[in-house]
Amino acid sequence: MLLHLTTWPEVEAYLERSRGIVIPIGSTEQHGPTGVIGTDAICAEAIARGVGDATEALVAPTINVGMALHHTSFPGTISLRPSTLMLVVRDYLTSLTKAGFTHFFFINGHGGNIATLKAAFAETYTAIAELNLPHGDRVRCRLSNWFTCHRVYQLAKELYGSQEGSHATPSEIALTQYLYAEAIKDAPLDPQVASGYPIYGPADFRRHYPDGRMGSNPALARPEHGQKFYELAVKELTEAYREFLKAD
Amino acid sequence: MLLHLTTWPEVEAYLERSRGIVIPIGSTEQHGPTGVIGTDAICAEAIARGVGDATEALVAPTINVGMALHHTSFPGTISLRPSTLMLVVRDYLTSLTKAGFTHFFFINGHGGNIATLKAAFAETYTAIAELNLPHGDRVRCRLSNWFTCHRVYQLAKELYGSQEGSHATPSEIALTQYLYAEAIKDAPLDPQVASGYPIYGPADFRRHYPDGRMGSNPALARPEHGQKFYELAVKELTEAYREFLKAD
Amino acid sequence: MLLHLTTWPEVEAYLERSRGIVIPIGSTEQHGPTGVIGTDAICAEAIARGVGDATEALVAPTINVGMALHHTSFPGTISLRPSTLMLVVRDYLTSLTKAGFTHFFFINGHGGNIATLKAAFAETYTAIAELNLPHGDRVRCRLSNWFTCHRVYQLAKELYGSQEGSHATPSEIALTQYLYAEAIKDAPLDPQVASGYPIYGPADFRRHYPDGRMGSNPALARPEHGQKFYELAVKELTEAYREFLKAD
Amino acid sequence: MLLHLTTWPEVEAYLERSRGIVIPIGSTEQHGPTGVIGTDAICAEAIARGVGDATEALVAPTINVGMALHHTSFPGTISLRPSTLMLVVRDYLTSLTKAGFTHFFFINGHGGNIATLKAAFAETYTAIAELNLPHGDRVRCRLSNWFTCHRVYQLAKELYGSQEGSHATPSEIALTQYLYAEAIKDAPLDPQVASGYPIYGPADFRRHYPDGRMGSNPALARPEHGQKFYELAVKELTEAYREFLKAD
Amino acid sequence: MLLHLTTWPEVEAYLERSRGIVIPIGSTEQHGPTGVIGTDAICAEAIARGVGDATEALVAPTINVGMALHHTSFPGTISLRPSTLMLVVRDYLTSLTKAGFTHFFFINGHGGNIATLKAAFAETYTAIAELNLPHGDRVRCRLSNWFTCHRVYQLAKELYGSQEGSHATPSEIALTQYLYAEAIKDAPLDPQVASGYPIYGPADFRRHYPDGRMGSNPALARPEHGQKFYELAVKELTEAYREFLKAD
Amino acid sequence: MLLHLTTWPEVEAYLERSRGIVIPIGSTEQHGPTGVIGTDAICAEAIARGVGDATEALVAPTINVGMALHHTSFPGTISLRPSTLMLVVRDYLTSLTKAGFTHFFFINGHGGNIATLKAAFAETYTAIAELNLPHGDRVRCRLSNWFTCHRVYQLAKELYGSQEGSHATPSEIALTQYLYAEAIKDAPLDPQVASGYPIYGPADFRRHYPDGRMGSNPALARPEHGQKFYELAVKELTEAYREFLKAD
């Protein structure tokens, strides 16, 4: 059930049976010479919709631009500053809590969002509690990264070993290949790929990771891998969402 | 050319021939008993992609949640506060200007975004100028609402007369019907529809517009109308984008 | 009834018969070679006081510095950033709502304020609603530009035709001449005046409008025109204020 | 030379002989049963204009709403929050510094503004320095309260002794009487007046100072006193402004 | 009773007998060639703990970085911007007020903090009042500078006369010598010391005060003086704290 | 070398041999019935000073109040909001970068700070880069939690097994016992301790963790354990700091 294809009376009816909603969040950032800039948003959105189908949960519109400041030395990257993303999350949750939602299940496609999202959740719990809304002290956020799902992680290891790397990984590229066959890219990949440098600012990042990859070999990606990743992630996150709604 | 399906080297190449980008912006808000909540984002995105196809312009990911505070008494609406949306716009433009973009063509699907976007543009011109970026003083934003395109407006008048109204209009509903046949909704519409009240806060809005429509009769919408609106809007905005790039 | 010449017990008494207040807002910005920098504030203030006299409404102190970032390449201009002006408006309205005011009638002298004011109103409705004040959900703002009053607009057209232009217009200069005879300026005006360029950032503005005028010929202004503009605007806005108070 | 009655080419010419500007700042707040709400702005503005006349300095538009949160339990008070006023000051100074001004002489009519102004100055020096403007590191702000001028203070003591008090004082009321004879108010004043309580929040303030006065007997005020205060303040601040411009 | 060495049940018990807390605030800024950078925090903390011992008051952790922007041209200085410090104070007071504290007694070691703290208090009173907390309208802040205690000031005058100066003073250095004998520094001090320049931005400050001292001769400081300053300040502020708690 | 016991010329000299600084950050929050509220700040500060001794690094004053919003239902907790802490970090780093520091090694005592610090680092890299400071693009932050040091973690496991828990842990309590023998507390501890609940807002936290502990048995803590933890953490972080300075 996609929020953007739903009417408000349908949402009103939904709220009588559930107070949960799935919110996909990605990023708009370089993914190496062959990965598409929307990779993280594409993956998060597709998996969130899969979870929505499996659980009859509402799925909110994707937050498709996230926290990618360290990638901004590469053209095409768009990033919110962490402080902006925190306000975006707060506005989302305030709007939805006023309507009666209390359980926010974020499906995340980008490691760089994690810290900011956690900070945003903490800030928002208190901000909403201060508004004295009916269910304001029942608000709960859960952050689930599809790429850290246990079975996803295992499959990536099996398929790619250390060539999975940590950015522009074959697993995420494979998932976009499965979803957008028309956007499978071909470009020369230097067999030597930088890895192991910590992430500091944007200039430093590009200095150390000149083609944008971090230790990965996305040439290993295949659409059929992508399908498997998709299925594993949807399955695991479907269970997680159900648990999330049940727990007190 | 969709930014999210593009790689960074492709963007780098693009910047050698153009400094323009199309940015669709919509809203996630109630659209009456039969209009889908994503109407404004859906329309803006589709038309922006049409313009992108016609002009070979890059199209950024859609800003799908906009300024809809006045609709927040209806469940399902998500709104940024104006101050948040201004920061989002600033972060988009700062990221893209650092990469070399200077011409930002916003295709907008929601009247409620207009004031905030204009304020954001003014704030951002000065903020970017203060960063002393290479092309920082060449940054230009254009705001184009598909629903105020001359030929769109005329057709809506011909088809619906005064029943076009000003929110949850048959023209925008028709466009979503054309794009998402599976999301055509059927619900009883009171033949009496409120109209003419000015817009104040969310509680006041719902008091005056109890089913969310503002003077409109979306039952008149037809997918085939939607197709015509789409074509007219794409044509007119394609011309506008070309003009925008040319002017000094 | 000017708020600044009133005592608090007088305001307390006023609140028993009215919850409305008139707030003039102008700008402090270049108005071409012969227009004074305070033009927009002067006009808004005078007309607001006229409306106050006609309706026995309280008139707040003038917001004399508005959103004029695009004029800041000309010396003497002072501008708030849109985000600052939004906070100013919010603080005004919060102070006054706590005291019992609910109907805020802004009389505006500057086109550049419009977008920011509308954004500020939207932000403030929700911010005040969240404070749970007694009449917080009854707060209403109305924005009236004296220069778009129907009869003002007509007279300007009759008197100046296309030489009215859109900034440093003869109509606004005439109004300041009527109010401040001692500040009628004489300076050479290039008969060729730039017009038709869209407004972007401050450097761009000055590049296209080198003497600050936008398509106008302020040499046509006469104090006696100013008087007429004054009277027409006061009359029309007096009616508008009365309507504003009455409507529910 | 009043900025609002000046054209931009006149300001351009002014900047060739001086980089200084006088900025009056007051407040819009209750001043007891007989003092007008604009007292602080009225006094600061009149004296600033006197100083402007004596020194041929430009005088900016008055900041007529200041930091008066502690008075907001009395109707008619409008206050900026300190954080907002700091942004207003920053925007004023940034606009003016970009044009070439460097010496900002604030003439202040309200004790409650002092702390916030000093904080704003500190914040702004660094903010402007970070913009790398031509004279950005030469920016200087001076805060002068007319009511703490040596000779003003002495005269108030002579005329009123301890009945001067510290808010709604006879000296400031006298000054407004001199300037606005039509706004001399008559209202019963309890001979017992609260004094000596520290200032905390708005509710606490009204609890301790129920009619708004702080230890003062404004019934002693006379317009002719006001004239003397005016002349003494203008004289002393004229000297201070000249010193301010000279010092390095 | 030091908050950081207390458990939460002990704080809970404390709140049954007192709603007051002592908050030391200093600065981390240059103190001339021989004064340690933590001088202001060290002094405030030690005296606050003395007051805590004498009154059995809780003492909060020291705010050891304050508003010292004007000292930031000297290495080792760390400063919050005033706007940041205001948020820090607000967050402290909001946390503590939610727990039941209402009387906040700040012991301050740095003149540069005063304006910002006063602005912060004003902002916070209203912010907390808007949260509708049980004792929210009873919140009170008191700012006490140890160096302006009557007896401290007198002793400094007796011991050092005009060589006390106004920054890197022998009195504060003496106090740090008493507290940290191991950090008594020896460095050549120019017998000529700058004094009398007003404080503007950081570059200007260092230009006028090249070694960081303002009119002071810290070579006069002795640890045994420091002990006396400590004892006088603790005694006077102990009385002040008791008064603060008693007054209504 | 403690920054607060250093003079500015000593810092100037230090900067000629190193651009690194150690910044301890803790929290002021409940630590169960027997843990002191300053636990996290105490531990971080002591270990940071140990690292400073071992490496001759400067150690900045401790950020003793961190992000502990989820603990604010327990009296004595003081928390910055994440957005405030981000500004604090930004102000620290901006001050120090202007003076020439580039390598910021945070020693952290509180898990709840991690997300906010990471968000703050990302925000600050870009903010500082935009200031165009000499070494602005060389700024690097490293976050090291003493409690996740490999050898610390191992020892905690050996000593306490699963009774280590995740808040108010015996390891951190032991460390405070070693450092502050006078503050060893005795209080009854329910043998049943809550564990396993995710962290949401403050009210929810206290509902699930009624005495503040999260799965821990702090009764197992001994001062002599604390000494070992201290030594292991100092040793490991000393190495980490040296690596941090060396890497490019």
Coordinates of N, CA and C in Angstrom, one line a residue, chain E residues 9 72 74 76 89 103 125 138 151 159 161 173 190 196 220:
Chain E
P9 N 19.0 8.4 42.3 CA 18.1 8.4 43.5 C 18.5 9.5 44.5
T72 N 39.6 34.5 19.9 CA 40.0 33.4 19.0 C 41.1 33.6 18.0
F74 N 44.0 34.0 19.3 CA 45.1 33.5 20.1 C 44.9 31.9 20.1
G76 N 44.6 28.2 21.1 CA 44.2 27.5 22.4 C 42.8 28.0 22.8
V89 N 22.5 26.5 27.2 CA 21.9 26.9 28.4 C 20.4 26.4 28.4
H103 N 15.5 26.7 40.4 CA 16.3 27.9 40.7 C 17.8 27.6 40.3
Y125 N 13.3 31.3 29.6 CA 12.0 31.5 30.4 C 10.8 31.3 29.5
R138 N 8.0 28.9 37.2 CA 8.7 29.3 38.4 C 10.2 29.3 38.2
R151 N 33.5 42.2 48.0 CA 34.8 42.0 48.8 C 36.0 41.6 47.9
L159 N 45.2 45.3 46.6 CA 46.4 44.6 46.3 C 47.1 45.1 45.0
G161 N 45.7 47.8 42.7 CA 45.3 49.1 42.1 C 45.0 49.0 40.7
I173 N 44.5 35.2 38.1 CA 45.7 34.4 38.0 C 46.1 33.9 39.4
D190 N 55.8 42.3 29.1 CA 56.1 43.7 28.7 C 55.6 44.6 29.8
G196 N 42.3 50.0 27.4 CA 41.4 51.0 27.1 C 40.7 50.9 25.7
L220 N 51.9 40.3 39.5 CA 51.6 40.6 40.9 C 50.9 39.5 41.7

